[in-house]
PDB file of C-alpha atoms in Angstrom:
ATOM      1  CA  SER A   1      -1.977  -4.969  12.532  1.00 75.00           C
ATOM      2  CA  ALA A   2      -3.486  -1.465  12.125  1.00 83.00           C
ATOM      3  CA  VAL A   3      -2.096   2.159  11.751  1.00 89.00           C
ATOM      4  CA  ILE A   4      -3.261   5.012  14.150  1.00 93.00           C
ATOM      5  CA  SER A   5      -3.344   8.647  13.476  1.00 94.00           C
ATOM      6  CA  GLN A   6      -3.566  10.979  16.200  1.00 96.00           C
ATOM      7  CA  LYS A   7      -4.123  14.711  15.923  1.00 96.00           C
ATOM      8  CA  PRO A   8      -2.659  16.619  17.351  1.00 96.00           C
ATOM      9  CA  SER A   9       0.379  14.931  18.678  1.00 94.00           C
ATOM     10  CA  ARG A  10       1.455  17.059  20.629  1.00 95.00           C
ATOM     11  CA  ASP A  11      -0.329  20.872  22.379  1.00 97.00           C
ATOM     12  CA  ILE A  12      -0.137  23.365  24.982  1.00 97.00           C
ATOM     13  CA  CYS A  13      -3.131  24.520  26.434  1.00 95.00           C
ATOM     14  CA  GLN A  14      -4.779  27.284  28.753  1.00 96.00           C
ATOM     15  CA  ARG A  15      -6.137  26.385  31.822  1.00 97.00           C
ATOM     16  CA  GLY A  16     -10.210  26.568  31.774  1.00 97.00           C
ATOM     17  CA  THR A  17     -10.190  25.519  28.163  1.00 97.00           C
ATOM     18  CA  SER A  18     -10.919  22.453  26.090  1.00 97.00           C
ATOM     19  CA  LEU A  19      -9.108  20.357  23.761  1.00 97.00           C
ATOM     20  CA  THR A  20     -10.471  17.801  21.297  1.00 98.00           C
ATOM     21  CA  ILE A  21      -7.696  14.293  20.699  1.00 98.00           C
ATOM     22  CA  GLN A  22      -8.686  13.112  16.836  1.00 98.00           C
ATOM     23  CA  CYS A  23      -7.698   9.388  16.307  1.00 97.00           C
ATOM     24  CA  GLN A  24      -7.931   7.647  12.656  1.00 97.00           C
ATOM     25  CA  VAL A  25      -7.453   4.026  11.668  1.00 95.00           C
ATOM     26  CA  ASP A  26      -6.797   2.673   8.722  1.00 93.00           C
ATOM     27  CA  SER A  27      -8.972  -0.400   8.739  1.00 91.00           C
ATOM     28  CA  GLN A  28     -11.891  -0.532  10.174  1.00 90.00           C
ATOM     29  CA  VAL A  29     -12.233  -1.555  14.184  1.00 88.00           C
ATOM     30  CA  THR A  30     -14.655  -3.115  16.403  1.00 84.00           C
ATOM     31  CA  MET A  31     -13.017  -1.900  19.591  1.00 84.00           C
ATOM     32  CA  MET A  32     -11.523   1.698  20.528  1.00 91.00           C
ATOM     33  CA  PHE A  33      -9.965   2.532  23.614  1.00 94.00           C
ATOM     34  CA  TRP A  34      -8.786   5.605  24.729  1.00 96.00           C
ATOM     35  CA  TYR A  35      -5.894   5.662  27.523  1.00 95.00           C
ATOM     36  CA  ARG A  36      -4.283   8.425  29.768  1.00 96.00           C
ATOM     37  CA  GLN A  37      -0.472   7.946  30.884  1.00 92.00           C
ATOM     38  CA  GLN A  38       0.496  11.006  33.480  1.00 91.00           C
ATOM     39  CA  PRO A  39       4.347  12.120  33.458  1.00 85.00           C
ATOM     40  CA  GLY A  40       6.611   8.686  34.582  1.00 80.00           C
ATOM     41  CA  GLN A  41       4.040   7.054  35.456  1.00 83.00           C
ATOM     42  CA  SER A  42       2.408   3.854  33.608  1.00 86.00           C
ATOM     43  CA  LEU A  43      -1.269   3.677  31.021  1.00 91.00           C
ATOM     44  CA  THR A  44      -4.389   4.287  32.546  1.00 93.00           C
ATOM     45  CA  LEU A  45      -8.049   2.973  30.918  1.00 93.00           C
ATOM     46  CA  ILE A  46      -9.989   6.118  30.262  1.00 96.00           C
ATOM     47  CA  ALA A  47     -13.366   4.202  28.382  1.00 95.00           C
ATOM     48  CA  THR A  48     -13.967   2.056  25.778  1.00 93.00           C
ATOM     49  CA  ALA A  49     -15.275   4.003  22.451  1.00 93.00           C
ATOM     50  CA  ASN A  50     -17.820   2.091  21.502  1.00 85.00           C
ATOM     51  CA  GLN A  51     -19.808   2.574  17.988  1.00 85.00           C
ATOM     52  CA  GLY A  52     -23.045   4.244  18.426  1.00 82.00           C
ATOM     53  CA  SER A  53     -23.580   4.482  21.175  1.00 84.00           C
ATOM     54  CA  GLU A  54     -22.147   6.014  23.987  1.00 88.00           C
ATOM     55  CA  ALA A  55     -18.619   5.189  25.370  1.00 92.00           C
ATOM     56  CA  THR A  56     -17.980   2.767  28.411  1.00 93.00           C
ATOM     57  CA  TYR A  57     -16.089   4.812  31.243  1.00 96.00           C
ATOM     58  CA  GLU A  58     -13.603   3.564  33.952  1.00 93.00           C
ATOM     59  CA  SER A  59     -13.725   3.810  37.401  1.00 92.00           C
ATOM     60  CA  GLY A  60     -12.675   7.771  37.617  1.00 94.00           C
ATOM     61  CA  PHE A  61     -13.570   8.584  34.362  1.00 96.00           C
ATOM     62  CA  VAL A  62     -16.686  10.659  33.937  1.00 95.00           C
ATOM     63  CA  ILE A  63     -18.265  11.459  30.555  1.00 96.00           C
ATOM     64  CA  ASP A  64     -18.629  15.445  31.543  1.00 96.00           C
ATOM     65  CA  LYS A  65     -14.924  15.778  31.364  1.00 97.00           C
ATOM     66  CA  PHE A  66     -13.537  13.198  28.964  1.00 97.00           C
ATOM     67  CA  PRO A  67     -16.458  13.095  26.106  1.00 97.00           C
ATOM     68  CA  ILE A  68     -15.904  10.623  23.457  1.00 96.00           C
ATOM     69  CA  SER A  69     -17.160  10.485  20.416  1.00 94.00           C
ATOM     70  CA  ARG A  70     -17.219   7.326  17.778  1.00 94.00           C
ATOM     71  CA  PRO A  71     -19.304   8.078  14.460  1.00 92.00           C
ATOM     72  CA  ASN A  72     -17.911   5.416  12.390  1.00 92.00           C
ATOM     73  CA  LEU A  73     -15.611   1.845  13.021  1.00 92.00           C
ATOM     74  CA  THR A  74     -12.752   3.959  11.919  1.00 94.00           C
ATOM     75  CA  PHE A  75     -12.503   7.301  13.600  1.00 95.00           C
ATOM     76  CA  SER A  76     -12.901   8.041  17.443  1.00 96.00           C
ATOM     77  CA  THR A  77     -12.525  12.090  19.426  1.00 97.00           C
ATOM     78  CA  LEU A  78     -11.769  12.136  22.849  1.00 97.00           C
ATOM     79  CA  THR A  79     -12.478  16.047  24.502  1.00 98.00           C
ATOM     80  CA  VAL A  80     -11.003  16.902  27.407  1.00 98.00           C
ATOM     81  CA  SER A  81     -12.950  19.712  29.012  1.00 97.00           C
ATOM     82  CA  ASN A  82     -11.988  22.188  31.283  1.00 97.00           C
ATOM     83  CA  MET A  83      -8.384  21.419  31.767  1.00 97.00           C
ATOM     84  CA  SER A  84      -6.305  22.187  34.814  1.00 96.00           C
ATOM     85  CA  PRO A  85      -2.658  21.353  34.859  1.00 95.00           C
ATOM     86  CA  GLU A  86      -3.319  18.110  36.328  1.00 95.00           C
ATOM     87  CA  ASP A  87      -4.713  16.894  33.198  1.00 96.00           C
ATOM     88  CA  SER A  88      -1.201  17.573  31.549  1.00 96.00           C
ATOM     89  CA  SER A  89      -1.251  13.861  30.220  1.00 96.00           C
ATOM     90  CA  ILE A  90      -0.177  11.881  26.730  1.00 94.00           C
ATOM     91  CA  TYR A  91      -3.319  10.495  25.292  1.00 96.00           C
ATOM     92  CA  LEU A  92      -3.245   7.430  23.312  1.00 95.00           C
ATOM     93  CA  CYS A  93      -5.959   5.783  20.949  1.00 95.00           C
ATOM     94  CA  SER A  94      -5.857   2.331  20.939  1.00 94.00           C
ATOM     95  CA  VAL A  95      -7.391  -0.157  18.834  1.00 92.00           C
ATOM     96  CA  SER A  96      -7.930  -4.242  18.601  1.00 84.00           C
ATOM     97  CA  PRO A  97      -8.138  -4.800  14.786  1.00 77.00           C
ATOM     98  CA  GLN A  98     -10.348  -7.786  13.227  1.00 71.00           C
ATOM     99  CA  GLY A  99      -7.555 -11.090  13.774  1.00 66.00           C
ATOM    100  CA  ALA A 100      -5.865  -9.546  16.610  1.00 67.00           C
ATOM    101  CA  THR A 101      -5.521 -12.674  19.009  1.00 70.00           C
ATOM    102  CA  GLY A 102      -5.418  -9.926  22.591  1.00 73.00           C
ATOM    103  CA  GLU A 103      -3.720  -7.174  21.708  1.00 80.00           C
ATOM    104  CA  LEU A 104      -3.868  -3.734  21.340  1.00 87.00           C
ATOM    105  CA  PHE A 105      -2.172  -1.410  18.774  1.00 90.00           C
ATOM    106  CA  PHE A 106      -1.647   1.995  20.124  1.00 91.00           C
ATOM    107  CA  GLY A 107      -1.248   5.603  17.829  1.00 90.00           C
ATOM    108  CA  GLU A 108       2.131   7.469  18.827  1.00 91.00           C
ATOM    109  CA  GLY A 109      -0.170   9.259  21.434  1.00 93.00           C
ATOM    110  CA  SER A 110      -1.146  13.143  21.929  1.00 95.00           C
ATOM    111  CA  ARG A 111       1.069  14.790  24.413  1.00 94.00           C
ATOM    112  CA  LEU A 112      -1.016  17.757  26.283  1.00 96.00           C
ATOM    113  CA  THR A 113       0.717  20.561  28.522  1.00 96.00           C
ATOM    114  CA  VAL A 114      -1.477  22.740  30.472  1.00 96.00           C
ATOM    115  CA  LEU A 115      -0.711  25.857  32.092  1.00 95.00           C
TER     116      LEU A 115
ATOM    117  CA  ALA B   1      -9.765  -7.824  39.041  1.00 77.00           C
ATOM    118  CA  GLN B   2      -6.319  -8.095  37.415  1.00 80.00           C
ATOM    119  CA  SER B   3      -3.099  -6.111  38.690  1.00 88.00           C
ATOM    120  CA  VAL B   4       0.564  -6.655  37.540  1.00 93.00           C
ATOM    121  CA  THR B   5       3.550  -5.333  39.112  1.00 94.00           C
ATOM    122  CA  GLN B   6       6.875  -4.622  38.114  1.00 95.00           C
ATOM    123  CA  LEU B   7       9.705  -4.855  40.716  1.00 90.00           C
ATOM    124  CA  ASP B   8      12.230  -2.568  39.072  1.00 94.00           C
ATOM    125  CA  SER B   9      11.585   0.787  38.317  1.00 93.00           C
ATOM    126  CA  GLN B  10      14.628   1.314  36.191  1.00 96.00           C
ATOM    127  CA  VAL B  11      17.247  -1.104  34.961  1.00 97.00           C
ATOM    128  CA  PRO B  12      20.958   0.570  34.316  1.00 97.00           C
ATOM    129  CA  VAL B  13      22.889  -2.124  32.638  1.00 97.00           C
ATOM    130  CA  PHE B  14      25.995  -2.670  29.781  1.00 97.00           C
ATOM    131  CA  GLU B  15      25.970  -2.903  26.096  1.00 97.00           C
ATOM    132  CA  GLU B  16      26.519  -6.652  24.915  1.00 97.00           C
ATOM    133  CA  ALA B  17      25.125  -7.361  28.378  1.00 97.00           C
ATOM    134  CA  PRO B  18      22.371  -9.821  29.256  1.00 97.00           C
ATOM    135  CA  VAL B  19      19.200  -8.464  30.943  1.00 98.00           C
ATOM    136  CA  GLU B  20      16.002  -9.226  33.011  1.00 97.00           C
ATOM    137  CA  LEU B  21      12.845  -7.317  33.356  1.00 98.00           C
ATOM    138  CA  ARG B  22      10.231  -8.808  36.225  1.00 97.00           C
ATOM    139  CA  CYS B  23       6.640  -9.042  35.572  1.00 97.00           C
ATOM    140  CA  ASN B  24       4.639 -10.685  38.287  1.00 96.00           C
ATOM    141  CA  TYR B  25       0.444 -10.558  37.683  1.00 93.00           C
ATOM    142  CA  SER B  26      -2.618 -11.377  40.021  1.00 90.00           C
ATOM    143  CA  SER B  27      -6.164 -12.814  38.426  1.00 83.00           C
ATOM    144  CA  SER B  28      -8.649 -14.908  39.650  1.00 77.00           C
ATOM    145  CA  VAL B  29      -9.093 -15.736  35.543  1.00 78.00           C
ATOM    146  CA  SER B  30      -6.936 -17.267  32.838  1.00 78.00           C
ATOM    147  CA  VAL B  31      -5.061 -14.200  30.861  1.00 83.00           C
ATOM    148  CA  TYR B  32      -3.429 -13.046  28.514  1.00 90.00           C
ATOM    149  CA  LEU B  33       0.329 -11.697  28.657  1.00 93.00           C
ATOM    150  CA  PHE B  34       2.396  -8.855  26.818  1.00 94.00           C
ATOM    151  CA  TRP B  35       5.343  -6.797  26.706  1.00 96.00           C
ATOM    152  CA  TYR B  36       5.435  -3.430  24.967  1.00 95.00           C
ATOM    153  CA  VAL B  37       7.852  -1.219  24.357  1.00 95.00           C
ATOM    154  CA  GLN B  38       7.691   2.637  24.617  1.00 92.00           C
ATOM    155  CA  TYR B  39      10.487   4.455  23.192  1.00 91.00           C
ATOM    156  CA  PRO B  40      11.172   8.434  23.427  1.00 85.00           C
ATOM    157  CA  ASN B  41       8.485  10.038  22.195  1.00 79.00           C
ATOM    158  CA  GLN B  42       6.586   7.295  20.859  1.00 83.00           C
ATOM    159  CA  GLY B  43       3.026   5.223  21.309  1.00 84.00           C
ATOM    160  CA  LEU B  44       3.605   1.473  22.383  1.00 90.00           C
ATOM    161  CA  GLN B  45       4.622  -1.205  20.328  1.00 91.00           C
ATOM    162  CA  LEU B  46       4.148  -5.077  20.922  1.00 92.00           C
ATOM    163  CA  LEU B  47       7.291  -6.911  21.330  1.00 95.00           C
ATOM    164  CA  LEU B  48       5.301 -10.057  22.331  1.00 94.00           C
ATOM    165  CA  LYS B  49       2.351 -11.731  23.970  1.00 92.00           C
ATOM    166  CA  TYR B  50       1.671 -14.727  25.612  1.00 91.00           C
ATOM    167  CA  LEU B  51      -2.299 -16.728  24.657  1.00 87.00           C
ATOM    168  CA  SER B  52      -1.292 -19.765  25.175  1.00 83.00           C
ATOM    169  CA  GLY B  53       0.459 -23.138  24.794  1.00 84.00           C
ATOM    170  CA  SER B  54       4.591 -22.703  24.838  1.00 86.00           C
ATOM    171  CA  THR B  55       5.796 -21.031  27.684  1.00 89.00           C
ATOM    172  CA  LEU B  56       8.714 -19.328  26.281  1.00 94.00           C
ATOM    173  CA  VAL B  57       7.546 -16.331  23.888  1.00 94.00           C
ATOM    174  CA  LYS B  58      10.209 -15.571  21.273  1.00 95.00           C
ATOM    175  CA  GLY B  59       9.314 -11.955  20.183  1.00 94.00           C
ATOM    176  CA  ILE B  60      10.699  -8.530  18.257  1.00 93.00           C
ATOM    177  CA  ASN B  61      14.321  -7.548  18.482  1.00 92.00           C
ATOM    178  CA  GLY B  62      15.379 -10.540  19.923  1.00 95.00           C
ATOM    179  CA  PHE B  63      13.315 -10.542  23.399  1.00 97.00           C
ATOM    180  CA  GLU B  64      11.904 -13.210  24.836  1.00 97.00           C
ATOM    181  CA  ALA B  65       9.674 -13.616  27.556  1.00 97.00           C
ATOM    182  CA  GLU B  66       8.882 -16.996  29.887  1.00 95.00           C
ATOM    183  CA  PHE B  67       5.633 -17.993  31.340  1.00 93.00           C
ATOM    184  CA  ASN B  68       5.515 -19.158  34.907  1.00 92.00           C
ATOM    185  CA  LYS B  69       1.791 -19.880  36.302  1.00 89.00           C
ATOM    186  CA  SER B  70       2.955 -20.968  39.684  1.00 90.00           C
ATOM    187  CA  GLN B  71       5.160 -17.757  40.132  1.00 91.00           C
ATOM    188  CA  THR B  72       2.214 -15.612  38.010  1.00 92.00           C
ATOM    189  CA  SER B  73       5.080 -14.477  36.494  1.00 94.00           C
ATOM    190  CA  PHE B  74       6.639 -13.688  32.692  1.00 96.00           C
ATOM    191  CA  HIS B  75      10.047 -11.969  32.666  1.00 97.00           C
ATOM    192  CA  LEU B  76      11.482 -10.154  29.815  1.00 97.00           C
ATOM    193  CA  ARG B  77      14.442 -11.319  28.755  1.00 97.00           C
ATOM    194  CA  LYS B  78      17.170 -10.297  26.105  1.00 97.00           C
ATOM    195  CA  PRO B  79      20.490 -12.183  26.398  1.00 97.00           C
ATOM    196  CA  SER B  80      22.448  -9.016  24.408  1.00 97.00           C
ATOM    197  CA  VAL B  81      21.254  -5.566  24.903  1.00 97.00           C
ATOM    198  CA  HIS B  82      22.300  -2.865  22.668  1.00 96.00           C
ATOM    199  CA  ILE B  83      22.030   0.864  23.214  1.00 96.00           C
ATOM    200  CA  SER B  84      18.819   1.171  21.030  1.00 95.00           C
ATOM    201  CA  ASP B  85      17.334  -1.297  23.266  1.00 96.00           C
ATOM    202  CA  THR B  86      17.015   2.246  25.804  1.00 96.00           C
ATOM    203  CA  ALA B  87      13.434   2.160  26.403  1.00 96.00           C
ATOM    204  CA  GLU B  88      10.578   1.774  28.632  1.00 94.00           C
ATOM    205  CA  TYR B  89       9.263  -1.025  28.957  1.00 97.00           C
ATOM    206  CA  PHE B  90       5.425  -2.097  30.139  1.00 96.00           C
ATOM    207  CA  CYS B  91       4.565  -5.541  30.817  1.00 96.00           C
ATOM    208  CA  ALA B  92       0.039  -5.955  30.577  1.00 94.00           C
ATOM    209  CA  VAL B  93      -2.600  -8.541  31.360  1.00 92.00           C
ATOM    210  CA  SER B  94      -5.671  -8.995  29.763  1.00 87.00           C
ATOM    211  CA  PRO B  95      -8.280 -10.899  30.622  1.00 77.00           C
ATOM    212  CA  GLY B  96      -9.212 -11.314  26.949  1.00 70.00           C
ATOM    213  CA  PHE B  97     -11.638  -8.545  26.921  1.00 64.00           C
ATOM    214  CA  GLN B  98      -8.994  -6.620  25.001  1.00 67.00           C
ATOM    215  CA  LYS B  99      -8.722  -4.277  27.804  1.00 78.00           C
ATOM    216  CA  LEU B 100      -5.125  -3.924  29.049  1.00 87.00           C
ATOM    217  CA  VAL B 101      -4.037  -3.690  32.496  1.00 89.00           C
ATOM    218  CA  PHE B 102      -0.578  -2.156  32.711  1.00 92.00           C
ATOM    219  CA  GLY B 103       2.002  -2.409  34.944  1.00 93.00           C
ATOM    220  CA  THR B 104       3.886   0.566  35.905  1.00 92.00           C
ATOM    221  CA  GLY B 105       6.829   0.230  33.583  1.00 94.00           C
ATOM    222  CA  THR B 106      10.422  -0.719  33.887  1.00 96.00           C
ATOM    223  CA  ARG B 107      13.048   2.008  32.372  1.00 96.00           C
ATOM    224  CA  LEU B 108      15.763  -0.172  30.642  1.00 97.00           C
ATOM    225  CA  LEU B 109      18.940   2.533  29.541  1.00 97.00           C
ATOM    226  CA  VAL B 110      21.912   0.689  27.857  1.00 97.00           C
ATOM    227  CA  SER B 111      25.279   2.309  28.334  1.00 96.00           C
ATOM    228  CA  PRO B 112      28.273   1.739  25.601  1.00 95.00           C
TER     229      PRO B 112
END
């Protein structure tokens, strides 16, 4: 398993600003992912955070809006840029630890409200 | 591509009653299947998973699920629910590359 810490746990932001979410894992992991959970909806994969290279984005998500960094095997950041109320969501970091058999482990999420 | 359908958005049930949460999936390749639970204001926790082998999978908190390949289903069951089981339950599928595709979730509401 893995223990995942996300910061901030929640925030209220103004339209047009940007916010960076941090994800720290207690062990080295190969795969790290960022998901979005909009109010009352399921989880949607934003991107795979690749260590030492550019993130791989899913359809509908772009680097300019959601820049991601992954400087090492235990840490990643997701920035939500130029926020609008439609970006109000829970953003979840997830990892697949070494030895895991397919499942992902999730942080507790960062709940963003954009006014 | 894979997809997951959770047929019930909300399931109300009385405490100590049995419950079944339905999940159907679509995939052109073999997949791994998962059930996650999300308690209010928390992240997702793995309940159980099916990778291969026995089609009946037992998980935490007394939950189990049965993989049915012919019906492409992976329904979650519990013989007797508790108030503390009130939560959102997500079924998910993966082709094996750790990229999970989630269903829309089922809210289980357990009342006394």
